[in-house]
Amino acid sequence: MTATTLLFRDNAYARSCTATVLDVTPEGGVILDRTVFYAQGGGQPGDVGVIRRRNGDSVAVTNTVYGSDRSQVVHLVGTEAAPRFSQGENVDMELDWERRFKRMRVHTALHVLSVVLPYPVTGGAVGDGDGRLDFDIPDAGLDKAELTERLNALIARDAPVTERWITDEELDANPGLVKTMSVKPPRGSGRVRLVEIEGIDLQPCGGTHVRRTGEIGQALVTDIEKKGKQNRRVRLSLVD
Ligand SMILES: [Zn+2]
Protein backbone atom coordinates (compact mmCIF):
# COMPACT_ATOMS: atom_id res chain seq x y z
CA MET A 1 0.00 0.00 0.00
CA THR A 2 1.44 3.40 -1.00
CA ALA A 3 1.66 5.75 1.95
CA THR A 4 0.46 9.34 1.74
CA THR A 5 3.30 11.87 2.07
CA LEU A 6 2.40 14.22 4.93
CA LEU A 7 3.44 17.63 3.59
CA PHE A 8 1.83 19.38 6.60
CA ARG A 9 4.34 17.69 8.86
CA ASP A 10 7.38 19.26 7.21
CA ASN A 11 5.73 22.60 6.45
CA ALA A 12 2.63 23.57 8.42
CA TYR A 13 2.39 26.75 6.33
CA ALA A 14 1.83 24.94 3.01
CA ARG A 15 -1.75 25.73 1.99
CA SER A 16 -2.02 24.02 -1.38
CA CYS A 17 -0.40 21.31 -3.47
CA THR A 18 -0.96 19.06 -6.41
CA ALA A 19 -1.52 15.36 -5.78
CA THR A 20 -2.44 12.10 -7.47
CA VAL A 21 -5.47 9.99 -6.54
CA LEU A 22 -4.43 6.62 -5.13
CA ASP A 23 -7.86 5.31 -4.28
CA VAL A 24 -11.48 6.10 -3.44
CA THR A 25 -13.19 4.61 -0.38
CA PRO A 26 -16.81 3.36 -0.15
CA GLU A 27 -17.30 5.83 2.73
CA GLY A 28 -16.83 8.80 0.39
CA GLY A 29 -13.12 9.41 0.87
CA VAL A 30 -10.37 10.25 -1.60
CA ILE A 31 -6.88 8.92 -0.83
CA LEU A 32 -4.06 10.99 -2.32
CA ASP A 33 -0.32 10.32 -2.66
CA ARG A 34 0.50 13.55 -0.80
CA THR A 35 -1.42 16.12 1.19
CA VAL A 36 -1.23 19.47 2.97
CA PHE A 37 -4.44 18.57 4.88
CA TYR A 38 -3.82 17.73 8.53
CA ALA A 39 -5.43 14.40 9.38
CA GLN A 40 -7.49 14.35 12.57
CA GLY A 41 -5.49 13.32 15.60
CA GLY A 42 -3.90 14.47 18.83
CA GLY A 43 -7.01 16.43 19.77
CA GLN A 44 -6.87 18.50 16.59
CA PRO A 45 -9.66 18.15 14.00
CA GLY A 46 -8.89 17.22 10.40
CA ASP A 47 -8.59 20.00 7.84
CA VAL A 48 -11.36 21.12 5.52
CA GLY A 49 -10.92 22.70 2.10
CA VAL A 50 -11.34 21.90 -1.59
CA ILE A 51 -9.98 19.46 -4.15
CA ARG A 52 -10.04 20.86 -7.69
CA ARG A 53 -10.18 18.46 -10.59
CA ARG A 54 -8.57 19.38 -13.90
CA ASN A 55 -12.01 19.50 -15.58
CA GLY A 56 -12.85 22.51 -13.38
CA ASP A 57 -14.87 20.48 -10.88
CA SER A 58 -14.41 21.76 -7.32
CA VAL A 59 -15.17 19.30 -4.51
CA ALA A 60 -15.44 20.25 -0.82
CA VAL A 61 -13.45 18.24 1.74
CA THR A 62 -15.48 18.13 4.97
CA ASN A 63 -12.88 16.34 7.12
CA THR A 64 -9.52 14.61 6.83
CA VAL A 65 -8.71 11.37 8.67
CA TYR A 66 -6.16 8.55 8.65
CA GLY A 67 -6.98 5.30 6.89
CA SER A 68 -7.25 2.10 8.94
CA ASP A 69 -3.51 1.35 8.92
CA ARG A 70 -2.62 5.03 9.43
CA SER A 71 -0.25 5.12 6.44
CA GLN A 72 -2.76 6.83 4.15
CA VAL A 73 -4.78 10.02 4.51
CA VAL A 74 -8.45 9.99 3.57
CA HIS A 75 -10.09 13.23 2.40
CA LEU A 76 -13.82 12.96 3.03
CA VAL A 77 -15.87 14.40 0.16
CA GLY A 78 -19.09 12.36 0.47
CA THR A 79 -20.42 9.29 -1.30
CA GLU A 80 -21.84 11.39 -4.16
CA ALA A 81 -18.58 13.11 -5.06
CA ALA A 82 -15.99 10.42 -4.32
CA PRO A 83 -16.85 8.07 -7.25
CA ARG A 84 -16.16 10.95 -9.69
CA PHE A 85 -12.43 10.58 -8.94
CA SER A 86 -10.37 7.95 -10.69
CA GLN A 87 -7.07 6.32 -9.75
CA GLY A 88 -4.06 8.13 -11.16
CA GLU A 89 -5.96 11.39 -11.65
CA ASN A 90 -4.02 14.57 -10.88
CA VAL A 91 -5.76 17.15 -8.70
CA ASP A 92 -5.05 20.46 -6.97
CA MET A 93 -5.93 20.85 -3.32
CA GLU A 94 -6.26 23.87 -1.09
CA LEU A 95 -7.08 23.89 2.58
CA ASP A 96 -9.23 26.38 4.51
CA TRP A 97 -6.23 28.34 5.73
CA GLU A 98 -8.12 30.75 7.96
CA ARG A 99 -9.43 27.85 10.02
CA ARG A 100 -6.14 25.91 10.04
CA PHE A 101 -4.06 28.92 11.10
CA LYS A 102 -6.38 29.51 14.07
CA ARG A 103 -5.92 25.87 15.04
CA MET A 104 -2.13 26.23 14.77
CA ARG A 105 -2.24 29.29 17.04
CA VAL A 106 -4.48 27.51 19.59
CA HIS A 107 -2.38 24.34 19.48
CA THR A 108 0.84 26.27 20.12
CA ALA A 109 -0.87 28.25 22.91
CA LEU A 110 -1.78 24.93 24.57
CA HIS A 111 1.93 23.98 24.60
CA VAL A 112 2.57 27.24 26.46
CA LEU A 113 -0.34 26.59 28.82
CA SER A 114 1.22 23.23 29.72
CA VAL A 115 4.25 25.19 30.93
CA VAL A 116 2.19 27.71 32.91
CA LEU A 117 0.53 24.68 34.56
CA PRO A 118 3.29 22.06 34.84
CA TYR A 119 1.04 19.14 35.74
CA PRO A 120 0.30 15.87 33.91
CA VAL A 121 -2.05 16.43 30.96
CA THR A 122 -4.82 13.84 30.66
CA GLY A 123 -6.58 15.19 27.58
CA GLY A 124 -6.99 18.11 25.26
CA ALA A 125 -8.74 19.51 22.22
CA VAL A 126 -8.05 22.16 19.60
CA GLY A 127 -10.97 24.12 18.20
CA ASP A 128 -11.35 27.02 15.80
CA GLY A 129 -10.08 29.85 17.95
CA ASP A 130 -10.30 28.06 21.27
CA GLY A 131 -9.02 24.94 22.96
CA ARG A 132 -8.60 23.11 26.24
CA LEU A 133 -6.28 20.95 28.28
CA ASP A 134 -7.27 18.64 31.13
CA PHE A 135 -4.80 18.51 33.99
CA ASP A 136 -4.32 15.92 36.68
CA ILE A 137 -4.19 18.44 39.50
CA PRO A 138 -5.93 18.88 42.82
CA ASP A 139 -7.68 22.22 43.26
CA ALA A 140 -4.87 24.70 43.72
CA GLY A 141 -6.92 27.87 43.70
CA LEU A 142 -6.31 28.48 40.01
CA ASP A 143 -7.15 31.98 38.93
CA LYS A 144 -8.16 32.80 35.35
CA ALA A 145 -6.71 36.30 35.36
CA GLU A 146 -3.39 35.15 36.79
CA LEU A 147 -3.09 32.24 34.33
CA THR A 148 -3.93 34.59 31.46
CA GLU A 149 -1.20 36.99 32.54
CA ARG A 150 1.45 34.27 32.83
CA LEU A 151 0.39 32.72 29.52
CA ASN A 152 0.62 36.02 27.64
CA ALA A 153 3.95 36.89 29.24
CA LEU A 154 5.45 33.71 27.72
CA ILE A 155 3.71 34.21 24.36
CA ALA A 156 5.03 37.79 24.21
CA ARG A 157 8.63 36.49 24.21
CA ASP A 158 8.01 35.72 20.53
CA ALA A 159 10.06 32.54 20.95
CA PRO A 160 10.85 30.48 17.84
CA VAL A 161 9.04 27.15 17.52
CA THR A 162 11.08 24.43 15.85
CA GLU A 163 10.55 20.76 15.04
CA ARG A 164 13.09 18.01 14.66
CA TRP A 165 13.19 14.24 14.46
CA ILE A 166 15.26 12.22 16.87
CA THR A 167 15.96 8.48 16.82
CA ASP A 168 15.40 6.16 19.79
CA GLU A 169 19.20 5.69 19.90
CA GLU A 170 19.76 9.47 20.19
CA LEU A 171 17.17 9.59 22.96
CA ASP A 172 18.93 6.75 24.81
CA ALA A 173 22.24 8.58 24.45
CA ASN A 174 20.76 11.80 25.88
CA PRO A 175 18.88 10.99 29.10
CA GLY A 176 19.05 14.70 30.00
CA LEU A 177 16.95 15.52 26.96
CA VAL A 178 14.12 13.25 28.08
CA LYS A 179 14.35 14.82 31.53
CA THR A 180 13.74 18.29 30.10
CA MET A 181 10.69 17.16 28.13
CA SER A 182 7.31 18.06 29.57
CA VAL A 183 5.83 14.88 28.07
CA LYS A 184 7.69 11.58 27.83
CA PRO A 185 8.32 10.46 24.26
CA PRO A 186 6.62 7.30 22.93
CA ARG A 187 9.07 4.48 22.29
CA GLY A 188 9.20 1.74 19.71
CA SER A 189 8.52 3.49 16.40
CA GLY A 190 12.23 4.16 15.89
CA ARG A 191 12.03 7.94 15.87
CA VAL A 192 10.19 10.72 17.62
CA ARG A 193 9.23 14.21 16.44
CA LEU A 194 10.21 16.85 18.99
CA VAL A 195 8.67 20.30 19.12
CA GLU A 196 10.65 22.96 20.91
CA ILE A 197 9.49 26.42 21.93
CA GLU A 198 12.88 27.96 22.58
CA GLY A 199 13.49 28.50 26.27
CA ILE A 200 9.89 27.52 27.12
CA ASP A 201 8.90 23.98 26.20
CA LEU A 202 10.15 20.76 24.66
CA GLN A 203 7.86 17.81 23.98
CA PRO A 204 7.10 15.11 21.44
CA CYS A 205 4.21 16.19 19.18
CA GLY A 206 2.92 15.42 15.68
CA GLY A 207 0.73 18.49 15.32
CA THR A 208 0.91 21.77 13.42
CA HIS A 209 2.45 24.82 15.12
CA VAL A 210 3.11 28.47 14.36
CA ARG A 211 6.74 29.53 13.70
CA ARG A 212 6.97 31.96 16.61
CA THR A 213 4.83 32.37 19.72
CA GLY A 214 4.14 35.99 18.72
CA GLU A 215 1.89 34.64 15.96
CA ILE A 216 -0.49 33.34 18.62
CA GLY A 217 -1.33 36.91 19.61
CA GLN A 218 -3.22 37.52 22.84
CA ALA A 219 -4.84 34.52 24.54
CA LEU A 220 -7.40 34.45 27.29
CA VAL A 221 -8.03 31.72 29.88
CA THR A 222 -11.82 31.63 29.72
CA ASP A 223 -12.76 28.81 32.07
CA ILE A 224 -11.45 26.48 34.74
CA GLU A 225 -13.79 23.57 35.18
CA LYS A 226 -13.71 20.89 37.83
CA LYS A 227 -13.77 17.44 36.21
CA GLY A 228 -13.63 15.17 39.22
CA LYS A 229 -11.52 15.38 42.34
CA GLN A 230 -8.11 15.31 40.65
CA ASN A 231 -8.90 16.93 37.33
CA ARG A 232 -9.24 20.49 36.07
CA ARG A 233 -10.24 21.44 32.53
CA VAL A 234 -8.68 24.73 31.50
CA ARG A 235 -10.07 26.50 28.43
CA LEU A 236 -8.41 29.24 26.48
CA SER A 237 -9.40 31.32 23.54
CA LEU A 238 -7.63 33.61 21.08
CA VAL A 239 -8.33 37.30 21.35
CA ASP A 240 -8.80 38.54 17.78
ZN1 LIG B 1 2.06 20.30 19.36
PDB file of C-alpha atoms and ligand atoms in Angstrom:
ATOM      1  CA  MET A   1       0.000   0.000   0.000  1.00  0.00           C
ATOM      2  CA  THR A   2       1.440   3.398  -1.000  1.00  0.00           C
ATOM      3  CA  ALA A   3       1.664   5.749   1.954  1.00  0.00           C
ATOM      4  CA  THR A   4       0.458   9.343   1.738  1.00  0.00           C
ATOM      5  CA  THR A   5       3.296  11.873   2.073  1.00  0.00           C
ATOM      6  CA  LEU A   6       2.403  14.220   4.934  1.00  0.00           C
ATOM      7  CA  LEU A   7       3.439  17.630   3.591  1.00  0.00           C
ATOM      8  CA  PHE A   8       1.830  19.378   6.598  1.00  0.00           C
ATOM      9  CA  ARG A   9       4.339  17.692   8.860  1.00  0.00           C
ATOM     10  CA  ASP A  10       7.385  19.261   7.208  1.00  0.00           C
ATOM     11  CA  ASN A  11       5.730  22.596   6.454  1.00  0.00           C
ATOM     12  CA  ALA A  12       2.635  23.566   8.417  1.00  0.00           C
ATOM     13  CA  TYR A  13       2.390  26.749   6.327  1.00  0.00           C
ATOM     14  CA  ALA A  14       1.834  24.944   3.009  1.00  0.00           C
ATOM     15  CA  ARG A  15      -1.754  25.725   1.986  1.00  0.00           C
ATOM     16  CA  SER A  16      -2.018  24.023  -1.383  1.00  0.00           C
ATOM     17  CA  CYS A  17      -0.403  21.308  -3.470  1.00  0.00           C
ATOM     18  CA  THR A  18      -0.964  19.060  -6.413  1.00  0.00           C
ATOM     19  CA  ALA A  19      -1.521  15.357  -5.775  1.00  0.00           C
ATOM     20  CA  THR A  20      -2.438  12.102  -7.472  1.00  0.00           C
ATOM     21  CA  VAL A  21      -5.472   9.994  -6.543  1.00  0.00           C
ATOM     22  CA  LEU A  22      -4.426   6.617  -5.125  1.00  0.00           C
ATOM     23  CA  ASP A  23      -7.861   5.307  -4.284  1.00  0.00           C
ATOM     24  CA  VAL A  24     -11.479   6.102  -3.440  1.00  0.00           C
ATOM     25  CA  THR A  25     -13.190   4.611  -0.380  1.00  0.00           C
ATOM     26  CA  PRO A  26     -16.812   3.362  -0.153  1.00  0.00           C
ATOM     27  CA  GLU A  27     -17.305   5.834   2.727  1.00  0.00           C
ATOM     28  CA  GLY A  28     -16.830   8.804   0.390  1.00  0.00           C
ATOM     29  CA  GLY A  29     -13.124   9.409   0.871  1.00  0.00           C
ATOM     30  CA  VAL A  30     -10.370  10.245  -1.597  1.00  0.00           C
ATOM     31  CA  ILE A  31      -6.877   8.920  -0.829  1.00  0.00           C
ATOM     32  CA  LEU A  32      -4.055  10.989  -2.321  1.00  0.00           C
ATOM     33  CA  ASP A  33      -0.323  10.324  -2.662  1.00  0.00           C
ATOM     34  CA  ARG A  34       0.503  13.553  -0.795  1.00  0.00           C
ATOM     35  CA  THR A  35      -1.422  16.121   1.187  1.00  0.00           C
ATOM     36  CA  VAL A  36      -1.225  19.472   2.967  1.00  0.00           C
ATOM     37  CA  PHE A  37      -4.435  18.572   4.875  1.00  0.00           C
ATOM     38  CA  TYR A  38      -3.822  17.731   8.530  1.00  0.00           C
ATOM     39  CA  ALA A  39      -5.429  14.395   9.378  1.00  0.00           C
ATOM     40  CA  GLN A  40      -7.494  14.348  12.569  1.00  0.00           C
ATOM     41  CA  GLY A  41      -5.486  13.321  15.602  1.00  0.00           C
ATOM     42  CA  GLY A  42      -3.897  14.472  18.834  1.00  0.00           C
ATOM     43  CA  GLY A  43      -7.012  16.427  19.766  1.00  0.00           C
ATOM     44  CA  GLN A  44      -6.871  18.496  16.589  1.00  0.00           C
ATOM     45  CA  PRO A  45      -9.665  18.154  14.001  1.00  0.00           C
ATOM     46  CA  GLY A  46      -8.892  17.225  10.404  1.00  0.00           C
ATOM     47  CA  ASP A  47      -8.594  19.996   7.838  1.00  0.00           C
ATOM     48  CA  VAL A  48     -11.365  21.123   5.523  1.00  0.00           C
ATOM     49  CA  GLY A  49     -10.922  22.698   2.096  1.00  0.00           C
ATOM     50  CA  VAL A  50     -11.341  21.896  -1.589  1.00  0.00           C
ATOM     51  CA  ILE A  51      -9.975  19.464  -4.152  1.00  0.00           C
ATOM     52  CA  ARG A  52     -10.040  20.861  -7.693  1.00  0.00           C
ATOM     53  CA  ARG A  53     -10.182  18.462 -10.585  1.00  0.00           C
ATOM     54  CA  ARG A  54      -8.565  19.380 -13.898  1.00  0.00           C
ATOM     55  CA  ASN A  55     -12.005  19.504 -15.576  1.00  0.00           C
ATOM     56  CA  GLY A  56     -12.851  22.512 -13.380  1.00  0.00           C
ATOM     57  CA  ASP A  57     -14.871  20.478 -10.882  1.00  0.00           C
ATOM     58  CA  SER A  58     -14.406  21.764  -7.318  1.00  0.00           C
ATOM     59  CA  VAL A  59     -15.172  19.301  -4.515  1.00  0.00           C
ATOM     60  CA  ALA A  60     -15.444  20.252  -0.819  1.00  0.00           C
ATOM     61  CA  VAL A  61     -13.454  18.243   1.742  1.00  0.00           C
ATOM     62  CA  THR A  62     -15.478  18.130   4.974  1.00  0.00           C
ATOM     63  CA  ASN A  63     -12.875  16.344   7.119  1.00  0.00           C
ATOM     64  CA  THR A  64      -9.515  14.606   6.834  1.00  0.00           C
ATOM     65  CA  VAL A  65      -8.709  11.374   8.673  1.00  0.00           C
ATOM     66  CA  TYR A  66      -6.159   8.555   8.645  1.00  0.00           C
ATOM     67  CA  GLY A  67      -6.976   5.304   6.893  1.00  0.00           C
ATOM     68  CA  SER A  68      -7.249   2.099   8.942  1.00  0.00           C
ATOM     69  CA  ASP A  69      -3.508   1.351   8.925  1.00  0.00           C
ATOM     70  CA  ARG A  70      -2.619   5.033   9.425  1.00  0.00           C
ATOM     71  CA  SER A  71      -0.250   5.122   6.442  1.00  0.00           C
ATOM     72  CA  GLN A  72      -2.760   6.830   4.154  1.00  0.00           C
ATOM     73  CA  VAL A  73      -4.775  10.017   4.514  1.00  0.00           C
ATOM     74  CA  VAL A  74      -8.455   9.987   3.567  1.00  0.00           C
ATOM     75  CA  HIS A  75     -10.091  13.230   2.401  1.00  0.00           C
ATOM     76  CA  LEU A  76     -13.824  12.964   3.031  1.00  0.00           C
ATOM     77  CA  VAL A  77     -15.869  14.403   0.157  1.00  0.00           C
ATOM     78  CA  GLY A  78     -19.094  12.361   0.471  1.00  0.00           C
ATOM     79  CA  THR A  79     -20.421   9.291  -1.303  1.00  0.00           C
ATOM     80  CA  GLU A  80     -21.840  11.390  -4.161  1.00  0.00           C
ATOM     81  CA  ALA A  81     -18.581  13.108  -5.062  1.00  0.00           C
ATOM     82  CA  ALA A  82     -15.989  10.421  -4.325  1.00  0.00           C
ATOM     83  CA  PRO A  83     -16.845   8.073  -7.245  1.00  0.00           C
ATOM     84  CA  ARG A  84     -16.156  10.951  -9.693  1.00  0.00           C
ATOM     85  CA  PHE A  85     -12.428  10.583  -8.942  1.00  0.00           C
ATOM     86  CA  SER A  86     -10.371   7.951 -10.690  1.00  0.00           C
ATOM     87  CA  GLN A  87      -7.069   6.320  -9.749  1.00  0.00           C
ATOM     88  CA  GLY A  88      -4.059   8.129 -11.158  1.00  0.00           C
ATOM     89  CA  GLU A  89      -5.963  11.390 -11.649  1.00  0.00           C
ATOM     90  CA  ASN A  90      -4.023  14.574 -10.883  1.00  0.00           C
ATOM     91  CA  VAL A  91      -5.755  17.149  -8.697  1.00  0.00           C
ATOM     92  CA  ASP A  92      -5.052  20.461  -6.965  1.00  0.00           C
ATOM     93  CA  MET A  93      -5.933  20.854  -3.321  1.00  0.00           C
ATOM     94  CA  GLU A  94      -6.260  23.869  -1.093  1.00  0.00           C
ATOM     95  CA  LEU A  95      -7.079  23.894   2.584  1.00  0.00           C
ATOM     96  CA  ASP A  96      -9.229  26.376   4.512  1.00  0.00           C
ATOM     97  CA  TRP A  97      -6.228  28.336   5.733  1.00  0.00           C
ATOM     98  CA  GLU A  98      -8.119  30.748   7.963  1.00  0.00           C
ATOM     99  CA  ARG A  99      -9.430  27.853  10.021  1.00  0.00           C
ATOM    100  CA  ARG A 100      -6.144  25.912  10.039  1.00  0.00           C
ATOM    101  CA  PHE A 101      -4.056  28.922  11.096  1.00  0.00           C
ATOM    102  CA  LYS A 102      -6.377  29.510  14.069  1.00  0.00           C
ATOM    103  CA  ARG A 103      -5.916  25.870  15.042  1.00  0.00           C
ATOM    104  CA  MET A 104      -2.128  26.230  14.774  1.00  0.00           C
ATOM    105  CA  ARG A 105      -2.240  29.290  17.040  1.00  0.00           C
ATOM    106  CA  VAL A 106      -4.477  27.512  19.585  1.00  0.00           C
ATOM    107  CA  HIS A 107      -2.381  24.339  19.476  1.00  0.00           C
ATOM    108  CA  THR A 108       0.837  26.272  20.121  1.00  0.00           C
ATOM    109  CA  ALA A 109      -0.873  28.253  22.914  1.00  0.00           C
ATOM    110  CA  LEU A 110      -1.780  24.931  24.569  1.00  0.00           C
ATOM    111  CA  HIS A 111       1.925  23.976  24.601  1.00  0.00           C
ATOM    112  CA  VAL A 112       2.574  27.241  26.457  1.00  0.00           C
ATOM    113  CA  LEU A 113      -0.340  26.589  28.820  1.00  0.00           C
ATOM    114  CA  SER A 114       1.218  23.232  29.717  1.00  0.00           C
ATOM    115  CA  VAL A 115       4.254  25.194  30.932  1.00  0.00           C
ATOM    116  CA  VAL A 116       2.190  27.709  32.909  1.00  0.00           C
ATOM    117  CA  LEU A 117       0.533  24.680  34.560  1.00  0.00           C
ATOM    118  CA  PRO A 118       3.293  22.056  34.844  1.00  0.00           C
ATOM    119  CA  TYR A 119       1.036  19.138  35.743  1.00  0.00           C
ATOM    120  CA  PRO A 120       0.304  15.870  33.909  1.00  0.00           C
ATOM    121  CA  VAL A 121      -2.051  16.430  30.963  1.00  0.00           C
ATOM    122  CA  THR A 122      -4.819  13.841  30.663  1.00  0.00           C
ATOM    123  CA  GLY A 123      -6.582  15.195  27.581  1.00  0.00           C
ATOM    124  CA  GLY A 124      -6.994  18.112  25.260  1.00  0.00           C
ATOM    125  CA  ALA A 125      -8.738  19.513  22.223  1.00  0.00           C
ATOM    126  CA  VAL A 126      -8.050  22.156  19.603  1.00  0.00           C
ATOM    127  CA  GLY A 127     -10.972  24.121  18.196  1.00  0.00           C
ATOM    128  CA  ASP A 128     -11.350  27.022  15.796  1.00  0.00           C
ATOM    129  CA  GLY A 129     -10.079  29.849  17.949  1.00  0.00           C
ATOM    130  CA  ASP A 130     -10.296  28.057  21.270  1.00  0.00           C
ATOM    131  CA  GLY A 131      -9.020  24.938  22.960  1.00  0.00           C
ATOM    132  CA  ARG A 132      -8.605  23.112  26.244  1.00  0.00           C
ATOM    133  CA  LEU A 133      -6.279  20.947  28.281  1.00  0.00           C
ATOM    134  CA  ASP A 134      -7.268  18.637  31.132  1.00  0.00           C
ATOM    135  CA  PHE A 135      -4.803  18.514  33.988  1.00  0.00           C
ATOM    136  CA  ASP A 136      -4.315  15.919  36.681  1.00  0.00           C
ATOM    137  CA  ILE A 137      -4.190  18.435  39.495  1.00  0.00           C
ATOM    138  CA  PRO A 138      -5.933  18.877  42.821  1.00  0.00           C
ATOM    139  CA  ASP A 139      -7.679  22.217  43.255  1.00  0.00           C
ATOM    140  CA  ALA A 140      -4.870  24.699  43.719  1.00  0.00           C
ATOM    141  CA  GLY A 141      -6.922  27.869  43.704  1.00  0.00           C
ATOM    142  CA  LEU A 142      -6.311  28.478  40.005  1.00  0.00           C
ATOM    143  CA  ASP A 143      -7.154  31.982  38.933  1.00  0.00           C
ATOM    144  CA  LYS A 144      -8.156  32.799  35.347  1.00  0.00           C
ATOM    145  CA  ALA A 145      -6.705  36.303  35.362  1.00  0.00           C
ATOM    146  CA  GLU A 146      -3.391  35.147  36.794  1.00  0.00           C
ATOM    147  CA  LEU A 147      -3.088  32.241  34.332  1.00  0.00           C
ATOM    148  CA  THR A 148      -3.930  34.590  31.457  1.00  0.00           C
ATOM    149  CA  GLU A 149      -1.203  36.990  32.538  1.00  0.00           C
ATOM    150  CA  ARG A 150       1.452  34.273  32.831  1.00  0.00           C
ATOM    151  CA  LEU A 151       0.389  32.719  29.522  1.00  0.00           C
ATOM    152  CA  ASN A 152       0.620  36.020  27.645  1.00  0.00           C
ATOM    153  CA  ALA A 153       3.954  36.893  29.240  1.00  0.00           C
ATOM    154  CA  LEU A 154       5.448  33.708  27.717  1.00  0.00           C
ATOM    155  CA  ILE A 155       3.706  34.210  24.357  1.00  0.00           C
ATOM    156  CA  ALA A 156       5.033  37.789  24.213  1.00  0.00           C
ATOM    157  CA  ARG A 157       8.632  36.491  24.206  1.00  0.00           C
ATOM    158  CA  ASP A 158       8.009  35.716  20.531  1.00  0.00           C
ATOM    159  CA  ALA A 159      10.061  32.541  20.950  1.00  0.00           C
ATOM    160  CA  PRO A 160      10.852  30.482  17.837  1.00  0.00           C
ATOM    161  CA  VAL A 161       9.035  27.154  17.522  1.00  0.00           C
ATOM    162  CA  THR A 162      11.077  24.429  15.847  1.00  0.00           C
ATOM    163  CA  GLU A 163      10.549  20.760  15.035  1.00  0.00           C
ATOM    164  CA  ARG A 164      13.090  18.011  14.660  1.00  0.00           C
ATOM    165  CA  TRP A 165      13.190  14.237  14.464  1.00  0.00           C
ATOM    166  CA  ILE A 166      15.263  12.220  16.865  1.00  0.00           C
ATOM    167  CA  THR A 167      15.961   8.478  16.825  1.00  0.00           C
ATOM    168  CA  ASP A 168      15.404   6.160  19.792  1.00  0.00           C
ATOM    169  CA  GLU A 169      19.200   5.693  19.898  1.00  0.00           C
ATOM    170  CA  GLU A 170      19.763   9.470  20.189  1.00  0.00           C
ATOM    171  CA  LEU A 171      17.175   9.586  22.958  1.00  0.00           C
ATOM    172  CA  ASP A 172      18.929   6.755  24.813  1.00  0.00           C
ATOM    173  CA  ALA A 173      22.237   8.582  24.446  1.00  0.00           C
ATOM    174  CA  ASN A 174      20.756  11.804  25.882  1.00  0.00           C
ATOM    175  CA  PRO A 175      18.880  10.989  29.099  1.00  0.00           C
ATOM    176  CA  GLY A 176      19.054  14.698  30.003  1.00  0.00           C
ATOM    177  CA  LEU A 177      16.954  15.524  26.958  1.00  0.00           C
ATOM    178  CA  VAL A 178      14.125  13.249  28.082  1.00  0.00           C
ATOM    179  CA  LYS A 179      14.347  14.822  31.531  1.00  0.00           C
ATOM    180  CA  THR A 180      13.739  18.293  30.097  1.00  0.00           C
ATOM    181  CA  MET A 181      10.690  17.164  28.133  1.00  0.00           C
ATOM    182  CA  SER A 182       7.310  18.061  29.567  1.00  0.00           C
ATOM    183  CA  VAL A 183       5.833  14.881  28.075  1.00  0.00           C
ATOM    184  CA  LYS A 184       7.688  11.579  27.835  1.00  0.00           C
ATOM    185  CA  PRO A 185       8.323  10.463  24.263  1.00  0.00           C
ATOM    186  CA  PRO A 186       6.618   7.300  22.931  1.00  0.00           C
ATOM    187  CA  ARG A 187       9.074   4.476  22.285  1.00  0.00           C
ATOM    188  CA  GLY A 188       9.202   1.742  19.708  1.00  0.00           C
ATOM    189  CA  SER A 189       8.520   3.486  16.399  1.00  0.00           C
ATOM    190  CA  GLY A 190      12.228   4.157  15.887  1.00  0.00           C
ATOM    191  CA  ARG A 191      12.026   7.936  15.867  1.00  0.00           C
ATOM    192  CA  VAL A 192      10.191  10.719  17.617  1.00  0.00           C
ATOM    193  CA  ARG A 193       9.231  14.211  16.441  1.00  0.00           C
ATOM    194  CA  LEU A 194      10.209  16.849  18.987  1.00  0.00           C
ATOM    195  CA  VAL A 195       8.674  20.299  19.123  1.00  0.00           C
ATOM    196  CA  GLU A 196      10.649  22.964  20.913  1.00  0.00           C
ATOM    197  CA  ILE A 197       9.494  26.420  21.931  1.00  0.00           C
ATOM    198  CA  GLU A 198      12.876  27.963  22.577  1.00  0.00           C
ATOM    199  CA  GLY A 199      13.489  28.502  26.265  1.00  0.00           C
ATOM    200  CA  ILE A 200       9.892  27.523  27.120  1.00  0.00           C
ATOM    201  CA  ASP A 201       8.897  23.976  26.201  1.00  0.00           C
ATOM    202  CA  LEU A 202      10.154  20.756  24.656  1.00  0.00           C
ATOM    203  CA  GLN A 203       7.857  17.807  23.982  1.00  0.00           C
ATOM    204  CA  PRO A 204       7.099  15.109  21.439  1.00  0.00           C
ATOM    205  CA  CYS A 205       4.208  16.188  19.182  1.00  0.00           C
ATOM    206  CA  GLY A 206       2.924  15.416  15.677  1.00  0.00           C
ATOM    207  CA  GLY A 207       0.730  18.490  15.318  1.00  0.00           C
ATOM    208  CA  THR A 208       0.914  21.775  13.418  1.00  0.00           C
ATOM    209  CA  HIS A 209       2.452  24.816  15.123  1.00  0.00           C
ATOM    210  CA  VAL A 210       3.109  28.466  14.358  1.00  0.00           C
ATOM    211  CA  ARG A 211       6.743  29.529  13.703  1.00  0.00           C
ATOM    212  CA  ARG A 212       6.967  31.963  16.609  1.00  0.00           C
ATOM    213  CA  THR A 213       4.832  32.372  19.718  1.00  0.00           C
ATOM    214  CA  GLY A 214       4.141  35.991  18.721  1.00  0.00           C
ATOM    215  CA  GLU A 215       1.890  34.640  15.956  1.00  0.00           C
ATOM    216  CA  ILE A 216      -0.494  33.338  18.625  1.00  0.00           C
ATOM    217  CA  GLY A 217      -1.331  36.915  19.607  1.00  0.00           C
ATOM    218  CA  GLN A 218      -3.220  37.517  22.845  1.00  0.00           C
ATOM    219  CA  ALA A 219      -4.836  34.523  24.540  1.00  0.00           C
ATOM    220  CA  LEU A 220      -7.401  34.449  27.291  1.00  0.00           C
ATOM    221  CA  VAL A 221      -8.032  31.722  29.875  1.00  0.00           C
ATOM    222  CA  THR A 222     -11.818  31.626  29.717  1.00  0.00           C
ATOM    223  CA  ASP A 223     -12.765  28.812  32.070  1.00  0.00           C
ATOM    224  CA  ILE A 224     -11.448  26.476  34.736  1.00  0.00           C
ATOM    225  CA  GLU A 225     -13.786  23.573  35.177  1.00  0.00           C
ATOM    226  CA  LYS A 226     -13.712  20.893  37.825  1.00  0.00           C
ATOM    227  CA  LYS A 227     -13.769  17.438  36.206  1.00  0.00           C
ATOM    228  CA  GLY A 228     -13.631  15.175  39.223  1.00  0.00           C
ATOM    229  CA  LYS A 229     -11.516  15.382  42.343  1.00  0.00           C
ATOM    230  CA  GLN A 230      -8.107  15.311  40.646  1.00  0.00           C
ATOM    231  CA  ASN A 231      -8.903  16.931  37.329  1.00  0.00           C
ATOM    232  CA  ARG A 232      -9.237  20.492  36.072  1.00  0.00           C
ATOM    233  CA  ARG A 233     -10.242  21.440  32.526  1.00  0.00           C
ATOM    234  CA  VAL A 234      -8.685  24.730  31.503  1.00  0.00           C
ATOM    235  CA  ARG A 235     -10.072  26.499  28.432  1.00  0.00           C
ATOM    236  CA  LEU A 236      -8.408  29.240  26.483  1.00  0.00           C
ATOM    237  CA  SER A 237      -9.403  31.322  23.543  1.00  0.00           C
ATOM    238  CA  LEU A 238      -7.627  33.606  21.076  1.00  0.00           C
ATOM    239  CA  VAL A 239      -8.331  37.300  21.353  1.00  0.00           C
ATOM    240  CA  ASP A 240      -8.804  38.541  17.783  1.00  0.00           C
TER     241      ASP A 240
HETATM  242 ZN    ZN B   1       2.064  20.297  19.363  1.00  0.00          ZN
END
